[in-house]
Coordinates of C-alpha atoms and ligand atoms in Angstrom, one line a residue:
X1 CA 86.2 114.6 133.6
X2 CA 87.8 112.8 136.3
X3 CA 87.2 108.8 135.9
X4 CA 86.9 107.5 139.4
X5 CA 86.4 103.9 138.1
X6 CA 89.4 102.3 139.4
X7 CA 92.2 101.6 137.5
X8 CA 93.1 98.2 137.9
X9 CA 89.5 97.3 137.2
X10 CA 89.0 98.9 134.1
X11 CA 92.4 97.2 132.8
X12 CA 90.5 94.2 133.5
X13 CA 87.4 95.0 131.6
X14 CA 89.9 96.0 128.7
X15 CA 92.2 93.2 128.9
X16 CA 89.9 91.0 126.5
X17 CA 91.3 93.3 123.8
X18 CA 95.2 93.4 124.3
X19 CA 96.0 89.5 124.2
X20 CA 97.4 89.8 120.7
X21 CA 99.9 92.6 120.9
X22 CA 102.0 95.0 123.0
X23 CA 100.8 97.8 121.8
X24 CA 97.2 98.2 121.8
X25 CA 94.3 96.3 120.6
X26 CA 93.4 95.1 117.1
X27 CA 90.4 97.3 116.5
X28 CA 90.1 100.4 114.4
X29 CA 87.5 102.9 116.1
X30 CA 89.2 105.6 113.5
X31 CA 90.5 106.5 110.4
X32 CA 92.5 109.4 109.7
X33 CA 93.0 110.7 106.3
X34 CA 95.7 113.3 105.0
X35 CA 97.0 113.9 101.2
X36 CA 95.3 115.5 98.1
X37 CA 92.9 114.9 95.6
X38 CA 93.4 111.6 95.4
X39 CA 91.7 111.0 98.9
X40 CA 89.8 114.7 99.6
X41 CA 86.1 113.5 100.2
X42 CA 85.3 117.6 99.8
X43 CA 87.2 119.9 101.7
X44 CA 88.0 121.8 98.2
X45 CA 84.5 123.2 98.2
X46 CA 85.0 124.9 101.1
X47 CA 87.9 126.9 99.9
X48 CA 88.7 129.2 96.8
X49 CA 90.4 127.2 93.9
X50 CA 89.9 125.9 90.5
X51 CA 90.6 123.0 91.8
X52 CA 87.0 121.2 93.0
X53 CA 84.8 118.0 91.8
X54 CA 81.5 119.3 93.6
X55 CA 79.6 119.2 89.7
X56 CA 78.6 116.2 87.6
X57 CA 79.8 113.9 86.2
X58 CA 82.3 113.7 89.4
X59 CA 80.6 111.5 91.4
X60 CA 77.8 109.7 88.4
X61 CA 79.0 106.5 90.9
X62 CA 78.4 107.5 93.8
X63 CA 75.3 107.6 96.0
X64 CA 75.5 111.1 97.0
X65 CA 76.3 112.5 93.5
X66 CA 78.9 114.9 93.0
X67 CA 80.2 115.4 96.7
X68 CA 84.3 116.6 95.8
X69 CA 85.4 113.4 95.6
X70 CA 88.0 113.3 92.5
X71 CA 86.1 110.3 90.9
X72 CA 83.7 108.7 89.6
X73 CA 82.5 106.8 93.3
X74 CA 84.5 105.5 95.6
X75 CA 88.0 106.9 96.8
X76 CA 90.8 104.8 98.1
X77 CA 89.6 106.3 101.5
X78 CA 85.8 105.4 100.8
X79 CA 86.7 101.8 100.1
X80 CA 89.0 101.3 103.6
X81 CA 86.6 102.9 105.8
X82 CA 84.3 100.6 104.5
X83 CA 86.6 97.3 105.3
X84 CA 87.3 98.7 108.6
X85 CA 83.8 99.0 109.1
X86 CA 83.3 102.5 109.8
X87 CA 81.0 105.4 107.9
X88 CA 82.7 107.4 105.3
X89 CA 85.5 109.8 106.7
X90 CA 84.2 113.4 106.5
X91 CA 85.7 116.5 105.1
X92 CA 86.6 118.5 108.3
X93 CA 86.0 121.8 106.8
X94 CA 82.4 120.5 105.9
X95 CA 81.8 119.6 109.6
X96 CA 80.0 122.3 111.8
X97 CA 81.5 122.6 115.6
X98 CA 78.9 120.4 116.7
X99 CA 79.6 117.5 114.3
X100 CA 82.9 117.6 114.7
X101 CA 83.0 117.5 118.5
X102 CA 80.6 114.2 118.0
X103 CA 82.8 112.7 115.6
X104 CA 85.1 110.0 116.8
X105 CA 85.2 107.5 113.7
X106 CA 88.0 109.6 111.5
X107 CA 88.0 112.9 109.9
X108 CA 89.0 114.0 106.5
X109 CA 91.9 116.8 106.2
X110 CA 93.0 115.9 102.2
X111 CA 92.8 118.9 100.2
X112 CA 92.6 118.7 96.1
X113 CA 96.3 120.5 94.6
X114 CA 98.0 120.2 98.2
X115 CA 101.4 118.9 98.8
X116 CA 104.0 118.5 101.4
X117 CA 105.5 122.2 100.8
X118 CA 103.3 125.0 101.3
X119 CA 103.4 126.4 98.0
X120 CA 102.8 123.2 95.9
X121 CA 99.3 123.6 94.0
X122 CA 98.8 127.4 94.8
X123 CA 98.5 128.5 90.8
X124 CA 94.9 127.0 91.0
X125 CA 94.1 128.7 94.5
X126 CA 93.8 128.1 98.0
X127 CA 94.2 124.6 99.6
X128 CA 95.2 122.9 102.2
X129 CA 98.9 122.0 102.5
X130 CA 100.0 119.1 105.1
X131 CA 101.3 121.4 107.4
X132 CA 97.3 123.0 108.0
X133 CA 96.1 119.2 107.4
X134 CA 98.2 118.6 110.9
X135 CA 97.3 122.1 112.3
X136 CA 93.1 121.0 112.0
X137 CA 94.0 117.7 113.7
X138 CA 95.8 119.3 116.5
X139 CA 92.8 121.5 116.9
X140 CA 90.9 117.4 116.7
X141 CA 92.4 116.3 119.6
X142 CA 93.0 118.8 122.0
X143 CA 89.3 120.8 121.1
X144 CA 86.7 118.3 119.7
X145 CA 87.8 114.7 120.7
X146 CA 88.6 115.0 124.5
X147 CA 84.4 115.9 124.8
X148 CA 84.1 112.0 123.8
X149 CA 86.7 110.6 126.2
X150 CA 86.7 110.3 130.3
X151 CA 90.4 110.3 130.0
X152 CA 93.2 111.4 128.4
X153 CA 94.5 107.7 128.8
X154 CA 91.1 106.8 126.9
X155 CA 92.1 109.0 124.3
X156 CA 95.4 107.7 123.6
X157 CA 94.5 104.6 123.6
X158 CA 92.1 105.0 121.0
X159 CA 93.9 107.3 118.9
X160 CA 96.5 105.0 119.6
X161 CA 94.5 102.0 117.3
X162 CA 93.3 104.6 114.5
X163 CA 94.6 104.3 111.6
X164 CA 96.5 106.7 109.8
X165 CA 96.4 107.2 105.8
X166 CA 98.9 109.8 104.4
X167 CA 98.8 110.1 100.7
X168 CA 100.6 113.2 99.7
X169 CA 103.3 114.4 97.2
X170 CA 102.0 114.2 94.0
X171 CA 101.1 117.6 93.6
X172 CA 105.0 118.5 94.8
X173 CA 105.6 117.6 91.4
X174 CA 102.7 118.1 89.2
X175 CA 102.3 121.5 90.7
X176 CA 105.5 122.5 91.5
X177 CA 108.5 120.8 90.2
X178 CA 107.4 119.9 87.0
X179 CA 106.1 123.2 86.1
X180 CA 109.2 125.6 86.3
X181 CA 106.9 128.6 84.2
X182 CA 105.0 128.8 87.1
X183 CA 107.1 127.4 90.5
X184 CA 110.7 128.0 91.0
X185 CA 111.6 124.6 92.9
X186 CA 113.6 123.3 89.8
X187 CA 115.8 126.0 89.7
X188 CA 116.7 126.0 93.2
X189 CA 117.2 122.3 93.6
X190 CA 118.2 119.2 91.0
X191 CA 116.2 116.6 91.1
X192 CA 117.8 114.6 94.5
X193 CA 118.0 117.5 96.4
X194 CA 114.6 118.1 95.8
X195 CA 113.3 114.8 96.9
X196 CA 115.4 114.8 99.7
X197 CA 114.1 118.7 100.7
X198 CA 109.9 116.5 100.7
X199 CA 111.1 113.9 102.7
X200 CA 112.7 115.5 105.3
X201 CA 109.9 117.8 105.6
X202 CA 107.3 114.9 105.5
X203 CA 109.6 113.0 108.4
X204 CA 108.8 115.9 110.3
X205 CA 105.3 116.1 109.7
X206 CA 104.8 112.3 110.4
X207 CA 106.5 112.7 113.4
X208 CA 103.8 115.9 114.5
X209 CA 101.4 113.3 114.1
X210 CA 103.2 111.0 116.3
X211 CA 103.4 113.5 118.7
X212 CA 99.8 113.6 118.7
X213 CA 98.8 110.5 119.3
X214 CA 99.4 108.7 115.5
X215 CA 100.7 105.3 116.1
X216 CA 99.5 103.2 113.1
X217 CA 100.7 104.8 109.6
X218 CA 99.8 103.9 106.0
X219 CA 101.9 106.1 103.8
X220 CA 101.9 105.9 100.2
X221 CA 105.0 106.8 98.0
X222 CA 104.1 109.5 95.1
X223 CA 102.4 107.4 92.0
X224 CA 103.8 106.6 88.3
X225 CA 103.2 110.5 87.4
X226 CA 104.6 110.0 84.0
X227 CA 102.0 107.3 83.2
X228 CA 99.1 109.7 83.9
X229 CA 96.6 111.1 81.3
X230 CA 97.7 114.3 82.3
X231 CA 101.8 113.9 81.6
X232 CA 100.8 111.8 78.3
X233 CA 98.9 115.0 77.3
X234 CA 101.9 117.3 78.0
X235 CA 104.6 115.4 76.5
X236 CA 102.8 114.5 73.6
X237 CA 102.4 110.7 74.0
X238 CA 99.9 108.0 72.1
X239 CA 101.8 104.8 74.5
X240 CA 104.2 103.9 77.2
X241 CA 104.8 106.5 80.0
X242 CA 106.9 109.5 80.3
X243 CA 110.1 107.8 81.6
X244 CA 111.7 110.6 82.7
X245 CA 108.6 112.0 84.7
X246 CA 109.0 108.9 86.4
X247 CA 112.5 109.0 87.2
X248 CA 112.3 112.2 89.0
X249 CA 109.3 110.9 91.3
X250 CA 111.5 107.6 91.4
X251 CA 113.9 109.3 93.7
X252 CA 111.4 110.8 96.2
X253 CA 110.0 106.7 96.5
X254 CA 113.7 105.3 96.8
X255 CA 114.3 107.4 99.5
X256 CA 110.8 106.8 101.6
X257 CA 111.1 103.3 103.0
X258 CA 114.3 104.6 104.6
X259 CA 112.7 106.9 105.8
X260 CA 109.9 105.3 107.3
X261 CA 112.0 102.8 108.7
X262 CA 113.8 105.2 110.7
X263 CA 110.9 106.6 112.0
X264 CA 109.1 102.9 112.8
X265 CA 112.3 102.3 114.5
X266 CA 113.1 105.5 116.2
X267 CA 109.1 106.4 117.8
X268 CA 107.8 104.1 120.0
X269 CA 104.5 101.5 119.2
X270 CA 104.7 103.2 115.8
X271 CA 103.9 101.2 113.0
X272 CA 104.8 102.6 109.7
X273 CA 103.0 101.1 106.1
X274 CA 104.4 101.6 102.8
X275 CA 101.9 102.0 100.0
X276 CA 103.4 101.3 96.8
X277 CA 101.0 103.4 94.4
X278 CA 103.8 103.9 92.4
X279 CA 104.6 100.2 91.4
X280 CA 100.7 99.9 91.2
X281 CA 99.8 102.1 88.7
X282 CA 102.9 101.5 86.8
X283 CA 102.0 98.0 86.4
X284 CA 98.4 99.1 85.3
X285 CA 100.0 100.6 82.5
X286 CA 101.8 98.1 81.3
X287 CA 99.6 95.7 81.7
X288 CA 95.9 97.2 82.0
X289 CA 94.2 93.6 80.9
X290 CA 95.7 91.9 83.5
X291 CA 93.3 93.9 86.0
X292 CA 90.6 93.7 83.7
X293 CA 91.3 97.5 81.9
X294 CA 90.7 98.1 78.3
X295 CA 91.6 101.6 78.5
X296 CA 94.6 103.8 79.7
X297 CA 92.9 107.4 78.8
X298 CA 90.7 108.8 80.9
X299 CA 86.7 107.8 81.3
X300 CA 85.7 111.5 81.7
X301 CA 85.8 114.4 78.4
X302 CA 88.6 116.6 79.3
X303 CA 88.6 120.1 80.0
X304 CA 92.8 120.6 79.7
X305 CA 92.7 123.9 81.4
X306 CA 92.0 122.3 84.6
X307 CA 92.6 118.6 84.0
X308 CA 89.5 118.1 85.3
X309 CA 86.1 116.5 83.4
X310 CA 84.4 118.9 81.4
X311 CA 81.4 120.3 84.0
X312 CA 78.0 118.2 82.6
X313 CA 79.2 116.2 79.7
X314 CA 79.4 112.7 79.5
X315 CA 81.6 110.4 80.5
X316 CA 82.4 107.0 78.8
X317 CA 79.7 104.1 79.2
X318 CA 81.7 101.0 80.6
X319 CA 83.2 103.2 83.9
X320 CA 84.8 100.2 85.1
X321 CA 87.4 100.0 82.1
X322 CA 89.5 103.1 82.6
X323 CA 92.2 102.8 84.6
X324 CA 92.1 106.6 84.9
X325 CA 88.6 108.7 85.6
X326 CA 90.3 111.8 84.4
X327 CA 93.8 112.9 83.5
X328 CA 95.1 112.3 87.2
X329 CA 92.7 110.5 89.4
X330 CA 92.4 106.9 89.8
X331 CA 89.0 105.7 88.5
X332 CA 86.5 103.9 91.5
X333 CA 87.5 100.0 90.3
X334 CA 91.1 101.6 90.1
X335 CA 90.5 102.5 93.8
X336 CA 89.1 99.1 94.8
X337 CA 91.5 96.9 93.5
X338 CA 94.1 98.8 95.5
X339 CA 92.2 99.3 99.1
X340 CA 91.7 95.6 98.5
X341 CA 94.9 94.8 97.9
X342 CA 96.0 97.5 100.7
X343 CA 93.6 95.9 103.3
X344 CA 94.3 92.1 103.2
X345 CA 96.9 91.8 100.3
X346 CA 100.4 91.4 99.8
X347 CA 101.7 93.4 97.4
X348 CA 100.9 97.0 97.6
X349 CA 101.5 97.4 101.2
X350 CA 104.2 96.6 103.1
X351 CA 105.6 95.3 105.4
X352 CA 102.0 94.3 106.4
X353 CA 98.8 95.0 105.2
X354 CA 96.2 96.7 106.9
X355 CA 94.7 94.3 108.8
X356 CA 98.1 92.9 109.9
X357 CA 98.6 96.7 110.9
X358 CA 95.5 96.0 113.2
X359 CA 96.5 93.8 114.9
X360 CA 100.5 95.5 115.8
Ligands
NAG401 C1 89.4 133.9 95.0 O1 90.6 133.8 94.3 C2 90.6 134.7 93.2 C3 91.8 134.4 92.3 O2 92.9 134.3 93.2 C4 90.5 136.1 93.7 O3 90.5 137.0 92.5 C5 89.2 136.3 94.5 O4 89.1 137.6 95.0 C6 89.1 135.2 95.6 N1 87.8 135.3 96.2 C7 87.6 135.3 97.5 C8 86.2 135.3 98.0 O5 88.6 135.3 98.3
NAG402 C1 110.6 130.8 94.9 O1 109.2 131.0 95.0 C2 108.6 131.1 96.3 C3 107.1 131.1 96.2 O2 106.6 130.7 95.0 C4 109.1 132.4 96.9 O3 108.6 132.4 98.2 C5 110.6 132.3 96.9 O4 111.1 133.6 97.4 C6 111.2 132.1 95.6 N1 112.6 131.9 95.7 C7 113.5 132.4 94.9 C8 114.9 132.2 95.2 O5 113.1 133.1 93.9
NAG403 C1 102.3 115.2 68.8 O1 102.6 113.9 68.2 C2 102.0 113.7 66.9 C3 102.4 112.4 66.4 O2 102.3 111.4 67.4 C4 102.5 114.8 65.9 O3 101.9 114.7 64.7 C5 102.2 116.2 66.5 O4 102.7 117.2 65.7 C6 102.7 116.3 67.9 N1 102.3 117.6 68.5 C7 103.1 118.3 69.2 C8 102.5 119.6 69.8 O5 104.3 118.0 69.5
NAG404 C1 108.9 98.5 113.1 O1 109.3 98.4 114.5 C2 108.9 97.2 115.1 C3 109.3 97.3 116.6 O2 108.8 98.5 117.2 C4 109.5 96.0 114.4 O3 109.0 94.8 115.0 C5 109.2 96.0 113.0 O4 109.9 95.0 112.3 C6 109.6 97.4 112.4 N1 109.2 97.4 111.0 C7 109.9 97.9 110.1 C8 109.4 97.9 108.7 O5 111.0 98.3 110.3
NAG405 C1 82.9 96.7 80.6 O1 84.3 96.4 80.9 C2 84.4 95.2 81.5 C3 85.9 95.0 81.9 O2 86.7 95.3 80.8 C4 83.9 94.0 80.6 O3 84.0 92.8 81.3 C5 82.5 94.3 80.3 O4 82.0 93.3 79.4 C6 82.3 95.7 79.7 N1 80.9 95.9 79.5 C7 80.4 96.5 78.4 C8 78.9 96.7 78.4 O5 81.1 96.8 77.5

């Protein structure tokens, strides 16, 4: 284990790669992804829930078929592993021991239903709330990483230029707070106390990662619920979006730049990212032709016990002018307009987009 190479000398070799920040260098050898459906590349078909997009027509654009993936092709994860130049993140519960120990380019923890409390999502079954997302990267780094690394210096350093992707919360509200026959959260706590209850608990949770290494953070605020398929369906609506779903979710992503600003400020060569998927769907809504969208129902037939597409039926024929896929989950062109926007854009993440987030 012991790296006899002397120091000095390999800071040389390295020094190439640290003229343009502080920190560390402005390459991504990883990408780390944590959150739900929304990002889940397939650890839901590993566990037991309702809650799985292994069957057609999940997956009709994507090479692999039907993989878990919550779309029709590419997730927001599929498309930023792909700018940053690296192979699709794998689900880590569809990784044997021997993969995982080989694989240093990211790893998949998302988990379809899951949310930052432990109980969020568990009508549908088992999944994998952040807490167990963090507990399987632990087991990453201090089990199946160091194998790859002469050092543990080497392996801060690069987990210290991986990046980071956290999209989580959603289901805090869809499966939780918003269904008080089935989850008790909205009788214990009003709507701020609520919000205020995920975010200290996701500050934590960021902070775990931190602690293990995480240094470079894209974390996305909980999307315009109340414009989904999904809430239009409950609350009865043909247009607009359910305002007051909206509002409720509104005060969860009033209180998260804060929050990540006190954590960018307060952990050392930590550089936080806000995504704004809630101003980014919202817009889609109102104005679905300005992205090129005809259609603000979902692509796939419906199966409204689940929410999920109807197991081998077939979806609509122009894929690319849904906003939605299914009642909840962004449809692939969905997807790629924001990683773009994410990776070398302006307006959906902030303060700096992805590639500025390299380069910290
Ligand atoms: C899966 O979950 C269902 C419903 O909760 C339960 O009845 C069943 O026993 C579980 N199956 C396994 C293999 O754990
Ligand atoms: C609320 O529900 C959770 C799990 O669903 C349970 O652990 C908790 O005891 C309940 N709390 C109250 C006050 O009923
Ligand atoms: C849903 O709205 C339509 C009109 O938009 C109305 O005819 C129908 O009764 C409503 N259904 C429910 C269950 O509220
Ligand atoms: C994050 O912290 C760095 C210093 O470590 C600072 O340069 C940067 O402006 C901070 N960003 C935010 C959003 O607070
Ligand atoms: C599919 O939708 C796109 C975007 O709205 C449109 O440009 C294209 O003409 C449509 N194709 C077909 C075959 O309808």
């Amino acid at each position: 284990m012991a790296n006899t190479f002397p120091l000095f000398l390999r800071s040389l070799c390295l020094f190439p790669l640290f003229f343009l920040a502080n920190c560390s260098s402005p390459l991504a050898p990883a990408l780390y992804v944590f959150g739900d459906s929304l990002v889940d590349s397939g650890n839901n078909n590993f566990l037991n829930t309702t809650v799985k997009a292994n069957y057609k027509p999940y997956g009709i654009d994507f090479a692999a078929g039907p993989t878990g993936r919550f779309t029709n092709g590419n997730t927001f994860a599929d498309f930023l592993a792909q700018y940053l130049g690296l192979p699709f993140v794998p689900p880590y519960l569809g990784l044997s021991k021997a993969e995982k120990s080989k694989t240093i380019t990211g790893m998949n923890y998302a988990s379809g239903s899951a949310g930052i409390l432990q109980e969020s999502g568990k009508t549908y079954g088992t999944n994998l709330p952040l807490k167990e997302q963090i507990e399987f990267f632990q087991k990453t780094v201090d089990h199946y990483l160091p194998k790859n690394f002469e050092t543990n210096d080497e392996l801060s350093q690069y987990l210290s230029k991986s990046i980071f992707g956290v999209e989580i919360g959603n289901n805090d509200y869809f499966a939780n707070y918003l269904q008080p026959a089935y989850y008790n959260s909205s009788y214990l706590y009003n709507p701020m106390q609520f919000s205020g209850l995920l975010l200290k608990e996701l500050k934590q949770h960021l902070q775990d990662l931190y602690n293990l290494g995480a240094r470079k953070f894209v974390v996305f605020n909980i999307m315009a619920l109340g414009c989904t398929p999904a809430e239009l369906y409950i609350k009865n609506l043909t247009s607009g979006c359910a305002e007051d779903v909206n509002q409720i979710v509104s005060l969860y992503n009033e209180g998260l730049p804060d929050m990540l600003q006190e954590l960018n400020a307060s952990l050392q060569c930590s550089t936080f990212v806000l995504g704004d998927i809630y101003g980014f769907i919202y817009d889609l809504s109102q104005n679905p032709y300005k992205y090129g969208f005809t259609d603000r129902g979902p692509c796939c037939v419906i199966d409204y016990s689940t929410y999920l597409c109807q197991e081998d039926v077939t979806p609509c024929v122009n894929r690319t002018s849904n906003i939605f896929w299914d009642t909840g989950h962004r449809s692939q062109q969905t997807n790629l307009l924001l990683a773009t926007d994410c990776f070398s854009g302006t307006t959906q993440c902030t303060p700096l987009n992805i590639l500025q987030l390299m380069q910290k």
